[in-house]
Amino acid sequence: MKLVRDVPSADERYGLQWPGKRAAIDLALAPAGTSLVAVPDESVDWERTKNLLIEGDNLDALKLLRADLQGAIKLIHIDPPYNTGKNFTYADDFQGAESVHTDWLNMIYPRLLLARDLLRDDGAMIIHIDEHEHANLHAVVSEIFGAANLLGVAVWDKRNPKGDASGLAYQHESIFFVAKNRTVFVEAGGLRRRKKNAEAMLAKAKSLFARLGKVDLPSDLKDVARRYGLADASTDPFRRKIDLVRVNEEFADWVRSQNFSGGESAYNKIDAEGRVYRLVSMAWPNKKRAPDDYFLPLLHPVTGEACPVPKRGWRNPPETMQRLLSRGEIVFGADHTVQPQRKYRLDQNLDENVPSVIAYGGSDDALLAELGIPFDTPKPVELVRDLLAAVLHQQPGGIVLDFFAGSGTVAHAVMLHNAATGDDARFILVQRPEPLDAGKRDQRAAAEFCDAIGKPRTVAEITKERVRRAGAQCPSAPGFRVFRLA
Ligand SMILES: C[S@@+](CC[C@H](N)C(=O)[O-])C[C@H]1O[C@@H](n2cnc3c(N)ncnc32)[C@H](O)[C@@H]1O
């Protein structure tokens, strides 16, 4: 039987369609139907602060921000409603009549269109999502920002599978990283993070290295040392060499026993100057053979014989190999039978790329309880601080916007980031005054909290109070100005 292929009709094309898409775009293009009203009474340190909290729906807020801040925001971090169909302190049910996804798409699409406009050319956006709208968010982000500007989607391993699963028990959420312009963003420094355990590793190595010449040798080595008169010769080079081997063994054991990332635990060696380093192959990385002059052998410094050359050649041209050699950045084996490797020092490589799996098992329930703030599902502030830092390292003083502020975690994270790094990043939060219903089980605590602090029963009151209380704990907390949509 002959198969007849369908000829694509003119209006068939790749992309995401849903009922209401045209209207969603129109919504983004329409002018704001309102204006901003200053609320100094609700603010903290109105005169000096450069931070902002807007109480109102984020669609209009984004339009109003555009008047002053188009192309000015370094980082937008959002944690929008996931469309789980449940209700928390805030509503999370966007399941339209047409399909369970239409209302959510109609909600997110115009807001992301506006968000993109606010970003600087070297700006980026971080978006949290779970399995409910992951596929749609991927499609929408690719369409609005261009697929090439999607820097990646990280898996946040929460280390704890959901208990109520009927299919897979999800234990992860996703975090989208997208640039306004990938090339400009990467040139500005891209996504980087500090190696979390680098300081501890350097400190450990330092304390071990201080024992050179004083290491308690095993009895057979002790005999050898005594025979050669090296027993207490703490400056004797031979004795130091023996000790360095012992110290290295101890350091590698210690590194192995810690819960370090792969990028960290590779740094498991200490050199004769006490510096922590790792070894990396210097082999040519491509399938294709390297040019002919990439095959010159290196001579072993002790035996004087040629060491093995990688099958496909060296990674670097001869001039670079020579430079690395003269700088002591090539490490030889005990003799010429071992292929030399490149030395990378930990103190010169304190940063690393952000990997696509981020393991973080904690929740901030206890932190919020300590602050006295009732809010379901806040993002862990330490996690958010790390996410922000992955972008803010590029230059100081960036503006961070979160237009689904919830309990105000992003403001708290910016304050902690500033305190830890000396940066003076600023925050802008938007949170609508979503009413809290004391009759609903999930909202009762929050509604009663508003009563207790003498404020109207809305989520925005929770946001403001969290940021006030978190700010009171941060040294030199810079306050925030409150505006309301008229
Ligand atoms: C998932 S929560 C964010 C939680 C936050 N990341 C935290 O750590 O606390 C989403 C928040 O967005 C708010 N929100 C939803 N739609 C909004 C809109 N159109 N304008 C402003 N805020 C909105 C909800 O009230 C809720 O507080």
Coordinates of C-alpha atoms and ligand atoms in Angstrom, one line a residue:
M1 CA 0.0 0.0 0.0
K2 CA 1.3 3.5 -0.8
L3 CA 1.3 6.1 1.9
V4 CA 0.1 9.5 1.0
R5 CA 1.7 12.3 3.0
D6 CA -0.6 15.2 4.2
V7 CA 0.4 18.4 2.5
P8 CA 0.6 21.1 5.3
S9 CA -2.0 23.7 4.9
A10 CA -0.9 27.4 4.8
D11 CA -2.2 28.2 8.3
E12 CA -0.4 25.2 10.0
R13 CA 2.7 26.2 11.9
Y14 CA 4.7 25.3 14.9
G15 CA 3.8 27.1 18.1
L16 CA 1.5 27.3 21.1
Q17 CA -2.1 28.1 20.6
W18 CA -5.0 28.4 23.0
P19 CA -8.3 30.3 23.2
G20 CA -7.8 33.8 24.3
K21 CA -4.2 34.2 23.1
R22 CA -5.0 37.3 20.9
A23 CA -6.8 38.9 23.8
A24 CA -3.9 38.2 26.1
I25 CA -1.6 40.0 23.8
D26 CA -4.0 42.9 23.5
L27 CA -4.2 43.0 27.3
A28 CA -0.4 43.6 27.4
L29 CA -0.6 46.3 24.8
A30 CA -3.5 48.2 26.4
P31 CA -2.5 51.2 28.6
A32 CA -2.7 50.8 32.4
G33 CA -6.1 51.6 33.7
T34 CA -4.8 53.1 36.9
S35 CA -2.0 55.0 38.5
L36 CA 0.3 54.7 41.5
V37 CA -0.5 56.3 44.8
A38 CA 2.2 56.8 47.4
V39 CA 1.6 55.3 50.9
P40 CA 4.3 56.7 53.2
D41 CA 2.6 55.5 56.3
E42 CA 3.0 51.9 55.3
S43 CA 6.6 52.4 54.2
V44 CA 9.9 52.1 56.0
D45 CA 12.5 54.8 55.7
W46 CA 10.7 56.5 52.9
E47 CA 13.3 59.3 52.5
R48 CA 16.3 57.1 52.0
T49 CA 15.2 53.9 50.5
K50 CA 15.4 52.9 46.9
N51 CA 13.3 49.8 47.3
L52 CA 9.7 49.5 46.3
L53 CA 6.6 47.5 47.1
I54 CA 3.5 47.9 44.9
E55 CA 0.2 46.7 46.2
G56 CA -2.0 45.8 43.4
D57 CA -2.5 43.5 40.4
N58 CA 0.8 43.0 38.6
L59 CA -0.5 43.5 35.1
D60 CA -1.1 47.2 35.7
A61 CA 1.9 47.5 38.0
L62 CA 4.2 46.2 35.2
K63 CA 2.7 48.7 32.8
L64 CA 3.3 51.5 35.2
L65 CA 6.8 50.4 36.0
R66 CA 7.6 50.4 32.3
A67 CA 7.2 54.2 32.2
D68 CA 10.4 54.7 34.3
L69 CA 12.1 51.3 34.2
Q70 CA 11.9 50.0 30.7
G71 CA 15.2 48.2 30.0
A72 CA 16.4 48.9 33.6
I73 CA 15.8 45.7 35.5
K74 CA 18.8 43.3 36.0
L75 CA 16.9 40.4 37.3
I76 CA 13.2 39.3 37.5
H77 CA 12.6 36.4 39.8
I78 CA 9.0 35.1 39.9
D79 CA 7.2 32.2 41.6
P80 CA 3.8 32.4 39.9
P81 CA 0.8 30.3 41.0
Y82 CA 1.5 26.8 39.7
N83 CA -2.2 26.0 38.8
T84 CA -2.3 23.1 41.2
G85 CA -6.1 23.5 41.4
K86 CA -5.7 23.9 45.2
N87 CA -6.0 26.9 47.3
F88 CA -3.3 28.1 49.7
T89 CA -3.0 31.5 51.5
Y90 CA -3.6 32.7 47.9
A91 CA -5.7 31.2 45.1
D92 CA -4.0 28.6 42.8
D93 CA -6.9 27.5 40.6
F94 CA -6.7 28.7 37.0
Q95 CA -8.6 26.0 35.3
G96 CA -10.7 27.6 32.6
A97 CA -13.8 26.0 31.0
E98 CA -12.0 25.3 27.7
S99 CA -9.1 23.3 29.2
V100 CA -7.3 23.2 32.6
H101 CA -4.6 25.4 31.1
T102 CA -6.3 28.2 29.3
D103 CA -6.8 30.6 32.2
W104 CA -3.3 30.1 33.4
L105 CA -1.9 30.8 30.0
N106 CA -4.1 33.9 29.7
M107 CA -2.8 35.1 33.0
I108 CA 1.0 34.4 32.5
Y109 CA 1.3 35.4 28.8
P110 CA 0.7 39.2 28.9
R111 CA 2.8 39.5 32.1
L112 CA 5.8 37.8 30.6
L113 CA 5.5 40.0 27.5
L114 CA 5.7 43.1 29.8
A115 CA 8.4 41.6 32.0
R116 CA 10.7 41.1 29.0
D117 CA 10.4 44.8 28.2
L118 CA 11.5 45.8 31.6
L119 CA 14.8 43.8 31.4
R120 CA 18.1 45.3 30.6
D121 CA 19.9 43.8 27.6
D122 CA 22.2 42.0 30.0
G123 CA 19.2 41.1 32.3
A124 CA 17.7 37.7 33.0
M125 CA 14.6 36.1 34.4
I126 CA 14.3 33.2 36.9
I127 CA 10.9 31.5 37.0
H128 CA 9.8 28.7 39.3
I129 CA 7.2 26.1 38.2
D130 CA 6.1 22.6 38.9
E131 CA 4.8 19.7 36.7
H132 CA 1.4 21.3 36.2
E133 CA 2.5 24.0 33.8
H134 CA 6.1 23.1 33.0
A135 CA 5.4 22.3 29.4
N136 CA 3.3 25.4 28.8
L137 CA 5.9 27.7 30.5
H138 CA 8.6 26.2 28.3
A139 CA 6.6 27.0 25.2
V140 CA 5.6 30.5 26.3
V141 CA 9.1 31.4 27.4
S142 CA 10.6 30.1 24.2
E143 CA 8.1 32.1 22.2
I144 CA 8.4 35.4 24.1
F145 CA 12.2 35.4 24.7
G146 CA 13.3 33.2 21.8
A147 CA 14.4 29.6 22.3
A148 CA 18.0 30.6 22.0
N149 CA 17.8 32.8 25.1
L150 CA 16.6 30.0 27.4
L151 CA 19.7 29.5 29.5
G152 CA 18.4 26.2 30.9
V153 CA 15.8 24.7 33.2
A154 CA 17.2 23.5 36.5
V155 CA 15.7 20.7 38.5
W156 CA 15.3 21.7 42.1
D157 CA 15.5 18.4 44.0
K158 CA 13.5 18.9 47.2
R159 CA 14.7 15.6 48.6
N160 CA 11.2 14.6 49.6
P161 CA 8.6 13.0 47.3
K162 CA 5.0 14.2 47.5
G163 CA 2.9 11.8 49.5
D164 CA -0.4 12.1 47.6
A165 CA 0.9 10.9 44.2
S166 CA -1.2 8.7 42.0
G167 CA 1.5 8.7 39.3
L168 CA 5.1 9.6 39.9
A169 CA 5.8 11.0 43.3
Y170 CA 7.3 14.3 42.3
Q171 CA 10.1 15.4 44.5
H172 CA 11.4 18.2 42.3
E173 CA 10.2 21.5 40.9
S174 CA 11.7 23.3 37.9
I175 CA 13.5 26.6 37.7
F176 CA 13.8 28.4 34.3
F177 CA 16.7 30.7 33.6
V178 CA 16.2 32.9 30.6
A179 CA 18.2 35.9 29.3
K180 CA 16.8 38.9 27.5
N181 CA 19.8 38.4 25.2
R182 CA 22.0 35.3 25.8
T183 CA 25.1 36.7 24.1
V184 CA 25.0 40.0 26.1
F185 CA 24.2 38.2 29.3
V186 CA 27.1 35.7 28.9
E187 CA 29.5 38.6 28.0
A188 CA 28.4 40.3 31.2
G189 CA 29.5 37.2 33.2
G190 CA 26.7 34.7 32.7
L191 CA 25.4 32.4 35.5
R192 CA 28.0 31.7 38.2
R193 CA 28.0 30.6 41.8
R194 CA 30.5 30.4 44.6
K195 CA 31.8 27.0 45.5
K196 CA 30.0 26.7 48.9
N197 CA 32.6 24.7 50.6
A198 CA 35.7 26.3 49.2
E199 CA 36.5 28.3 52.4
A200 CA 36.2 25.2 54.6
M201 CA 38.4 23.2 52.2
L202 CA 41.1 25.9 52.2
A203 CA 41.0 26.1 56.0
K204 CA 41.3 22.4 56.4
A205 CA 44.2 22.2 54.0
K206 CA 45.9 25.0 55.8
S207 CA 45.6 23.3 59.2
L208 CA 46.9 20.0 57.7
F209 CA 49.8 21.7 55.9
A210 CA 50.9 23.4 59.1
R211 CA 51.8 19.9 60.4
L212 CA 54.4 19.3 57.7
G213 CA 57.6 18.0 59.4
K214 CA 55.5 17.1 62.4
V215 CA 53.3 14.4 61.1
D216 CA 53.1 11.3 63.2
L217 CA 54.6 8.7 60.8
P218 CA 53.5 5.0 60.8
S219 CA 56.1 2.9 62.6
D220 CA 57.8 1.5 59.4
L221 CA 58.4 5.0 58.1
K222 CA 59.4 6.2 61.5
D223 CA 62.3 3.6 61.4
V224 CA 63.3 4.8 58.0
A225 CA 63.2 8.5 59.1
R226 CA 65.2 7.7 62.2
R227 CA 67.8 5.8 60.2
Y228 CA 68.4 8.8 58.0
G229 CA 68.4 11.2 61.0
L230 CA 65.1 12.9 59.9
A231 CA 63.0 12.0 62.9
D232 CA 62.5 15.6 64.1
A233 CA 63.9 17.6 61.2
S234 CA 60.9 19.7 60.7
T235 CA 62.5 21.7 57.9
D236 CA 64.3 18.8 56.2
P237 CA 63.0 18.7 52.6
F238 CA 63.0 14.9 52.4
R239 CA 61.0 14.6 55.7
R240 CA 58.6 17.3 54.4
K241 CA 58.1 15.3 51.2
I242 CA 57.1 12.2 53.3
D243 CA 54.8 14.3 55.3
L244 CA 53.2 15.9 52.3
V245 CA 52.2 12.5 51.0
R246 CA 50.6 11.7 54.4
V247 CA 48.9 15.1 54.5
N248 CA 47.5 14.5 51.0
E249 CA 46.1 11.2 52.0
E250 CA 44.4 12.7 55.0
F251 CA 43.0 15.6 53.0
A252 CA 41.6 13.3 50.2
D253 CA 40.0 11.1 52.9
W254 CA 38.4 14.1 54.5
V255 CA 37.1 15.5 51.2
R256 CA 35.6 12.1 50.4
S257 CA 33.8 12.0 53.7
Q258 CA 32.1 15.4 53.2
N259 CA 28.9 15.9 51.2
F260 CA 30.6 18.2 48.6
S261 CA 29.5 18.7 45.0
G262 CA 31.5 17.0 42.2
G263 CA 33.1 20.3 41.2
E264 CA 34.3 20.8 44.8
S265 CA 35.5 17.3 45.7
A266 CA 37.8 17.1 42.7
Y267 CA 40.0 19.6 44.5
N268 CA 41.5 16.9 46.8
K269 CA 45.2 17.6 46.6
I270 CA 47.7 19.9 48.4
D271 CA 50.9 21.0 46.7
A272 CA 54.3 21.7 48.3
E273 CA 53.3 25.3 48.9
G274 CA 50.2 24.3 50.7
R275 CA 47.8 25.2 47.9
V276 CA 44.7 23.1 47.2
Y277 CA 44.5 21.9 43.6
R278 CA 42.9 19.4 41.2
L279 CA 44.3 17.6 38.1
V280 CA 42.7 17.8 34.7
S281 CA 43.6 15.9 31.6
M282 CA 45.4 18.1 28.9
A283 CA 44.2 15.8 26.1
W284 CA 42.7 17.4 22.9
P285 CA 39.0 17.3 23.4
N286 CA 37.6 16.8 19.9
K287 CA 37.3 13.6 17.8
K288 CA 39.3 15.2 15.0
R289 CA 43.1 14.9 15.5
A290 CA 44.9 18.0 16.8
P291 CA 47.4 19.9 14.5
D292 CA 50.9 18.3 14.3
D293 CA 52.7 20.6 16.6
Y294 CA 50.2 19.6 19.4
F295 CA 52.1 16.3 19.8
L296 CA 55.5 17.5 21.2
P297 CA 56.3 15.4 24.2
L298 CA 57.0 16.9 27.6
L299 CA 60.3 15.8 29.3
H300 CA 60.1 14.4 32.9
P301 CA 61.9 16.9 35.2
V302 CA 63.7 14.1 37.1
T303 CA 64.3 11.3 34.6
G304 CA 64.7 13.6 31.6
E305 CA 62.8 11.2 29.4
A306 CA 59.8 11.9 27.2
C307 CA 56.4 11.4 28.9
P308 CA 53.4 9.9 27.0
V309 CA 51.5 12.3 24.7
P310 CA 47.6 11.9 24.6
K311 CA 46.5 9.9 21.5
R312 CA 44.8 12.8 19.8
G313 CA 47.4 15.4 21.0
W314 CA 47.5 18.1 23.6
R315 CA 44.7 20.5 24.2
N316 CA 47.0 23.5 23.8
P317 CA 49.5 24.8 21.3
P318 CA 53.2 24.5 22.2
E319 CA 53.5 28.1 23.3
T320 CA 50.7 27.6 25.9
M321 CA 52.2 24.3 27.0
Q322 CA 55.6 26.1 27.5
R323 CA 53.9 28.9 29.5
L324 CA 52.0 26.4 31.7
L325 CA 55.2 24.6 32.3
S326 CA 57.2 27.7 33.4
R327 CA 54.4 28.7 35.7
G328 CA 54.4 25.3 37.4
E329 CA 50.8 24.6 36.2
I330 CA 51.7 21.1 34.8
V331 CA 52.0 18.2 37.2
F332 CA 54.3 15.2 36.4
G333 CA 54.0 11.7 37.7
A334 CA 56.7 9.9 39.7
D335 CA 58.5 9.1 36.5
H336 CA 58.1 9.5 32.7
T337 CA 55.6 6.7 32.3
V338 CA 52.8 8.9 33.6
Q339 CA 51.0 11.4 31.4
P340 CA 51.4 14.9 32.8
Q341 CA 48.2 16.8 33.8
R342 CA 47.1 20.4 34.2
K343 CA 46.9 21.8 37.7
Y344 CA 43.9 24.0 38.7
R345 CA 44.2 25.8 42.0
L346 CA 41.1 26.1 44.2
D347 CA 42.0 29.7 45.4
Q348 CA 42.0 30.7 41.7
N349 CA 38.7 28.9 40.9
L350 CA 36.3 29.8 43.7
D351 CA 33.4 30.2 41.3
E352 CA 31.7 27.5 39.3
N353 CA 29.0 27.1 36.7
V354 CA 25.5 26.7 38.0
P355 CA 24.6 23.0 37.5
S356 CA 21.2 21.9 36.3
V357 CA 20.4 20.0 39.5
I358 CA 20.1 22.1 42.6
A359 CA 19.6 20.0 45.7
Y360 CA 17.9 21.8 48.6
G361 CA 15.7 19.9 51.0
G362 CA 14.8 22.5 53.6
S363 CA 11.7 24.6 54.0
D364 CA 11.3 28.0 55.6
D365 CA 8.3 27.0 57.7
A366 CA 10.4 27.4 60.9
L367 CA 11.9 30.7 59.7
L368 CA 8.5 32.2 59.0
A369 CA 7.1 30.9 62.3
E370 CA 10.0 32.6 64.0
L371 CA 9.2 35.9 62.1
G372 CA 5.5 35.3 63.1
I373 CA 4.4 35.3 59.5
P374 CA 1.6 32.9 58.4
F375 CA 2.1 32.0 54.7
D376 CA 1.9 28.6 52.9
T377 CA 4.6 27.5 50.5
P378 CA 7.2 30.3 50.8
K379 CA 10.3 29.6 48.8
P380 CA 13.4 29.0 51.0
V381 CA 15.2 32.3 51.4
E382 CA 18.6 30.7 51.2
L383 CA 17.8 29.0 47.9
V384 CA 16.4 32.3 46.5
R385 CA 19.5 34.1 47.7
D386 CA 21.7 31.6 45.8
L387 CA 19.6 32.0 42.7
L388 CA 19.8 35.8 42.8
A389 CA 23.5 35.7 43.4
A390 CA 24.0 33.6 40.3
V391 CA 23.1 36.7 38.3
L392 CA 23.9 39.6 40.7
H393 CA 27.6 38.6 40.8
Q394 CA 27.9 40.4 37.4
Q395 CA 27.9 43.9 38.8
P396 CA 26.7 45.7 42.0
G397 CA 23.6 47.6 42.5
G398 CA 21.2 45.6 40.2
I399 CA 17.5 45.9 40.5
V400 CA 15.6 42.7 41.3
L401 CA 11.9 42.5 40.6
D402 CA 9.4 40.0 41.9
F403 CA 5.8 40.6 40.7
F404 CA 4.3 37.5 42.5
A405 CA 5.8 38.5 45.8
G406 CA 3.8 36.3 48.2
S407 CA 5.5 36.5 51.6
G408 CA 8.2 38.7 50.2
T409 CA 11.0 36.1 50.1
V410 CA 12.8 38.0 47.3
A411 CA 13.1 41.2 49.3
H412 CA 14.5 39.2 52.3
A413 CA 16.9 37.4 50.0
V414 CA 18.2 40.7 48.5
M415 CA 18.8 42.1 52.0
L416 CA 20.7 38.9 53.0
H417 CA 22.7 39.0 49.8
N418 CA 23.6 42.7 50.3
A419 CA 24.6 42.0 53.9
A420 CA 26.8 39.0 52.9
T421 CA 28.5 40.5 49.9
G422 CA 28.5 44.3 50.4
D423 CA 26.4 44.7 47.2
D424 CA 23.7 47.3 47.2
A425 CA 21.1 45.5 45.0
R426 CA 17.6 46.9 45.2
F427 CA 14.2 45.2 45.2
I428 CA 10.8 45.9 43.7
L429 CA 7.9 43.7 44.8
V430 CA 4.4 43.5 43.5
Q431 CA 1.6 41.7 45.4
R432 CA -2.1 42.1 44.9
P433 CA -4.3 42.7 48.0
E434 CA -5.8 39.2 47.6
P435 CA -8.6 39.0 50.2
L436 CA -8.1 36.5 53.0
D437 CA -11.2 34.6 54.1
A438 CA -11.2 33.6 57.7
G439 CA -13.9 31.0 56.8
K440 CA -11.4 29.1 54.6
R441 CA -9.2 26.7 56.5
D442 CA -6.1 27.6 54.5
Q443 CA -6.6 31.3 55.0
R444 CA -7.8 31.5 58.6
A445 CA -4.4 32.0 60.3
A446 CA -3.4 34.7 57.8
A447 CA -6.8 36.5 58.2
E448 CA -6.4 36.4 62.0
F449 CA -2.9 37.7 61.7
C450 CA -4.1 40.7 59.8
D451 CA -6.7 41.4 62.5
A452 CA -4.0 41.1 65.1
I453 CA -1.7 43.7 63.4
G454 CA -4.7 45.9 62.8
K455 CA -4.6 45.7 59.0
P456 CA -7.1 44.7 56.3
R457 CA -7.3 41.0 55.6
T458 CA -5.2 40.7 52.5
V459 CA -2.1 38.8 51.3
A460 CA -0.3 42.2 50.6
E461 CA -0.4 43.0 54.3
I462 CA 1.4 39.7 55.0
T463 CA 4.0 40.7 52.3
K464 CA 4.6 44.1 53.9
E465 CA 4.9 42.8 57.4
R466 CA 7.4 40.0 56.4
V467 CA 9.6 42.6 54.7
R468 CA 9.4 44.9 57.7
R469 CA 10.3 42.1 60.1
A470 CA 13.0 40.7 58.0
G471 CA 14.4 44.2 57.4
A472 CA 14.5 44.8 61.2
Q473 CA 16.8 41.8 61.5
C474 CA 19.2 42.8 58.7
P475 CA 22.0 45.2 59.5
S476 CA 21.6 48.6 57.6
A477 CA 18.2 47.4 56.2
P478 CA 17.3 49.9 53.6
G479 CA 13.5 50.1 54.0
F480 CA 11.0 50.3 51.2
R481 CA 8.4 52.6 49.7
V482 CA 4.9 51.4 49.4
F483 CA 2.7 52.4 46.5
R484 CA -0.9 51.3 45.8
L485 CA -2.7 51.1 42.5
A486 CA -5.4 53.8 42.5
Ligands
LIG1 C1 3.4 31.1 44.7 S1 3.0 32.6 45.5 C2 4.6 33.3 45.7 C3 5.3 32.9 47.0 C4 6.6 33.6 47.2 N1 7.6 33.2 46.2 C5 7.1 33.4 48.6 O1 8.3 32.9 48.8 O2 6.4 33.7 49.5 C6 2.3 33.6 44.3 C7 1.8 34.9 44.8 O3 1.4 35.7 43.7 C8 0.3 36.4 44.1 N2 -0.4 36.8 42.9 C9 -1.2 36.0 42.1 N3 -1.7 36.6 41.0 C10 -1.3 37.9 41.1 C11 -1.4 39.1 40.4 N4 -2.2 39.1 39.3 N5 -0.9 40.3 40.8 C12 -0.1 40.3 41.9 N6 0.1 39.2 42.7 C13 -0.5 38.0 42.3 C14 -0.5 35.5 45.0 O4 -1.4 36.3 45.8 C15 0.6 34.8 45.8 O5 0.9 35.5 46.9

